[in-house]
Amino acid sequence: MREMPLRHAVRIVCYSSMFALCGSLAACVESVPPDVVQAIESVDNDLAQLRAAELAPSAYNAFAYQWVTLRGRVEAEEDTVRWPWESNDLEAALRGLHAEGTRTVALLTEQQETLRRSAARQLAEVEAQAHVLTTHVGAIDSRLILGEKPIETDLLLKQARTFYEQRRYEQSLSASQRAFHYLGAQSTLLQRELGRYASPDRVARWQRMAKETIEWSRTHKRAAIVVSKAERSLTLYRNGQKVVSYPVRLGFNGIKEKRYQGDGATPEGRYRVLSKRGRGQTQFYRALLLDYPNQDDRRRFLSERKMGNIPMLRGIGGQIEIHGVENELMAQTLGCVMLENVQMAALFDRVDAGTPVTIVGALLEQNSVAKALASLSGQRNEI
C-alpha cells in the first residue's frame, strides 16, 4: 500500500481537528444558510406568479440576474463552514437579494390588488349595463336593429370575465372597456332608429291622426281601427266609441319605420281595408288587406331612395295585412299586424272593406320605446 503524502495527511488532520473543534464548541456555521436560499426561492416563485417579468421587467431582470450569479456561488460553497465571527459576503448578498425581492413582491401585490378591484368594478358595471340594454331591447322588440353588435358585446364580456378569472386584470379592463363602447354604439343606433318615439312633436302628430280616425268613426257611424306599435295594441272603434282592444304582434322588425320591401318593418300611416280575405284567399287564418303603399308611402319611398337610404334593387313592397295565425311557423309576420285567431275572427266580422285603419308609432309620450331610450341614454356616461 502506498503511503499518503505528508501534506495531505496534515490537511486531513487539520480539517478533522477543525470539525471536531466546531462540533465540540458548537461554534461553526454553514457558509450558506439553507433558510436564506429557501426564502429567495419562495420570493422567486411569488414573482413568477405575479408575472413580474411582464409587469416589472427591470426589477425582475435585476433580481433574476443576481440570483443566477449568487446561486452559482451557493453551489460552490455548499459544504463550506465558517466561524461565526468571520464576515460572510455571500450570506449578506443573499439576504440583500431577498429583501429586494420581497419589496418587489409587495409592490406588485399592491398593484395587482388595485388592478383587481378596478377590473372587478368595471366588469360588474358593464355587465349590468349590458343586462339593462338586453332587457330593454327585448321589451321593445328591437333586437334586429342592432345586428351582430349584441353578440360581439357578449363575446367581449365573456373574454373580460375569463381574463379576470385568470388574474390578467389589465386585459380584463381592456376587454370590458371595449364592451362598454360597443354598448354605447348600440344605444346610439337605437336612438337614431327609434328616436321619433321620444319626440313630443311626432307623438302629437300620431295623436292627431288617431283622433281624426276616431272622429271619422263618430261622424260616419262606422267602424274604424287604430294600431299603436309601441303599445302593441289594436283598438276597434264604432260610432267614435271604443269597442275592444287586442294585443298584436308586428313584423320581425316592426318597431322601425318602414322604408322598403323585406325590411320587416310595419308601416305607419292612414290606410283602408281593401278587401277581406277568408280561407283560401290568404296564407293566414283570415286577413284584412290594407291599401299599402298609399300616396304618402310612395312619396316617402322616392325621397328616401334619392337620399341613398334605400338600396336601388329594393321595391316599396305591398301585401300588408291585419291577419291571424296559420301555424307556429308563421308566428312571426313579415311586416303586417298579427292577432290570435279567435280575436281575428271577432274583428273580421265587425269590419268591412273601406274601414279606416290608422297605424301610429305611439299614442303616449311616455311610451315603452321612449322609456327604454331614456333609460339607455342615462347609462352612456364613462365608466
Coordinates of C-alpha atoms in Angstrom, one line a residue, residues 111-252:
Q111 CA -50.5 47.0 -7.8
Q112 CA -52.3 43.8 -8.7
E113 CA -54.9 44.3 -6.0
T114 CA -55.6 47.8 -7.2
L115 CA -56.0 46.4 -10.8
R116 CA -58.2 43.6 -9.5
R117 CA -60.5 46.0 -7.7
S118 CA -60.7 48.2 -10.8
A119 CA -61.3 45.3 -13.2
A120 CA -64.0 43.8 -10.9
R121 CA -65.8 47.1 -10.5
Q122 CA -65.7 47.9 -14.3
L123 CA -66.7 44.4 -15.3
A124 CA -69.6 44.4 -12.9
E125 CA -70.8 47.8 -14.2
V126 CA -70.5 46.9 -17.9
E127 CA -72.3 43.6 -17.3
A128 CA -75.1 45.4 -15.5
Q129 CA -75.4 47.9 -18.4
A130 CA -75.5 45.0 -20.9
H131 CA -78.2 43.4 -18.9
V132 CA -80.3 46.6 -18.9
L133 CA -79.8 47.0 -22.6
T134 CA -80.8 43.4 -23.4
T135 CA -83.9 43.8 -21.2
H136 CA -85.0 47.0 -22.9
V137 CA -84.2 45.7 -26.4
G138 CA -86.3 42.6 -25.7
A139 CA -89.1 44.6 -24.2
I140 CA -89.4 46.8 -27.3
D141 CA -88.6 44.0 -29.8
S142 CA -85.7 45.9 -31.4
R143 CA -83.1 43.1 -31.4
L144 CA -82.7 43.1 -35.2
I145 CA -81.9 46.8 -35.3
L146 CA -78.6 46.1 -33.6
G147 CA -77.5 43.3 -36.0
E148 CA -74.4 41.5 -34.7
K149 CA -73.4 44.1 -32.1
P150 CA -75.0 42.3 -29.1
I151 CA -73.2 39.1 -30.0
E152 CA -69.9 41.0 -30.2
T153 CA -70.5 42.7 -26.9
D154 CA -71.4 39.4 -25.2
L155 CA -68.2 37.8 -26.5
L156 CA -66.1 40.7 -25.2
L157 CA -67.7 40.4 -21.8
K158 CA -67.0 36.7 -21.7
Q159 CA -63.4 37.4 -22.6
A160 CA -63.2 40.1 -19.9
R161 CA -64.6 37.6 -17.3
T162 CA -62.1 34.9 -18.4
F163 CA -59.2 37.3 -18.2
Y164 CA -60.3 38.4 -14.7
E165 CA -60.5 34.7 -13.5
Q166 CA -57.0 34.2 -14.9
R167 CA -55.9 37.3 -12.9
R168 CA -55.0 39.1 -16.1
Y169 CA -56.6 42.2 -14.9
E170 CA -55.2 44.7 -17.4
Q171 CA -56.5 42.5 -20.3
S172 CA -59.9 42.3 -18.4
L173 CA -60.1 46.0 -18.1
S174 CA -59.3 46.5 -21.8
A175 CA -61.9 43.9 -22.9
S176 CA -64.7 45.3 -20.7
Q177 CA -63.8 48.9 -21.8
R178 CA -64.3 47.8 -25.4
A179 CA -67.6 46.1 -24.5
F180 CA -68.7 49.4 -22.9
H181 CA -68.0 51.3 -26.2
Y182 CA -70.0 48.6 -28.1
L183 CA -72.9 49.2 -25.7
G184 CA -72.6 52.9 -26.4
A185 CA -72.7 52.3 -30.1
Q186 CA -75.9 50.1 -29.7
S187 CA -77.6 52.9 -27.7
T188 CA -76.7 55.4 -30.3
L189 CA -78.1 53.2 -33.0
L190 CA -81.3 52.7 -31.2
Q191 CA -81.6 56.5 -30.6
R192 CA -81.1 57.1 -34.3
E193 CA -83.6 54.5 -35.5
L194 CA -86.3 54.9 -32.8
G195 CA -85.8 58.4 -31.6
R196 CA -89.1 59.5 -33.1
Y197 CA -90.9 57.6 -30.3
A198 CA -89.4 60.1 -27.8
S199 CA -90.2 63.2 -30.0
P200 CA -93.2 65.2 -28.5
D201 CA -93.9 66.6 -32.0
R202 CA -94.1 63.2 -33.6
V203 CA -96.2 61.7 -30.8
A204 CA -98.5 64.8 -31.0
R205 CA -98.8 64.1 -34.8
W206 CA -99.7 60.5 -34.1
Q207 CA -102.3 61.5 -31.6
R208 CA -103.9 63.8 -34.1
M209 CA -104.1 61.0 -36.6
A210 CA -105.8 58.7 -34.1
K211 CA -108.2 61.4 -33.0
E212 CA -109.2 62.2 -36.7
T213 CA -109.8 58.5 -37.3
I214 CA -112.0 58.2 -34.1
E215 CA -113.8 61.3 -35.2
W216 CA -114.4 59.8 -38.6
S217 CA -116.0 56.8 -36.9
R218 CA -118.3 59.0 -34.9
T219 CA -119.3 61.2 -37.8
H220 CA -120.0 58.3 -40.2
K221 CA -121.4 55.9 -37.6
R222 CA -118.9 53.3 -38.9
A223 CA -116.1 51.1 -37.6
A224 CA -112.5 52.3 -37.5
I225 CA -109.2 50.8 -36.3
V226 CA -106.2 52.4 -34.6
V227 CA -103.0 50.4 -34.2
S228 CA -100.3 51.6 -31.8
K229 CA -96.9 49.9 -32.5
A230 CA -95.3 50.9 -29.2
E231 CA -98.2 49.6 -27.1
R232 CA -98.6 46.6 -29.4
S233 CA -102.3 47.1 -29.5
L234 CA -105.2 47.2 -32.0
T235 CA -108.3 49.1 -30.9
L236 CA -111.7 48.9 -32.7
Y237 CA -114.0 51.9 -32.6
R238 CA -117.6 52.2 -33.7
N239 CA -119.5 55.5 -33.6
G240 CA -116.5 57.1 -32.1
Q241 CA -116.6 54.8 -29.1
K242 CA -114.0 52.2 -28.2
V243 CA -115.4 48.7 -28.7
V244 CA -112.5 46.4 -27.9
S245 CA -108.6 46.3 -27.8
Y246 CA -106.5 43.4 -28.8
P247 CA -102.7 42.7 -28.3
V248 CA -100.9 42.3 -31.6
R249 CA -97.6 41.2 -33.0
L250 CA -95.7 43.3 -35.6
G251 CA -93.2 42.5 -38.4
F252 CA -89.9 40.9 -37.3

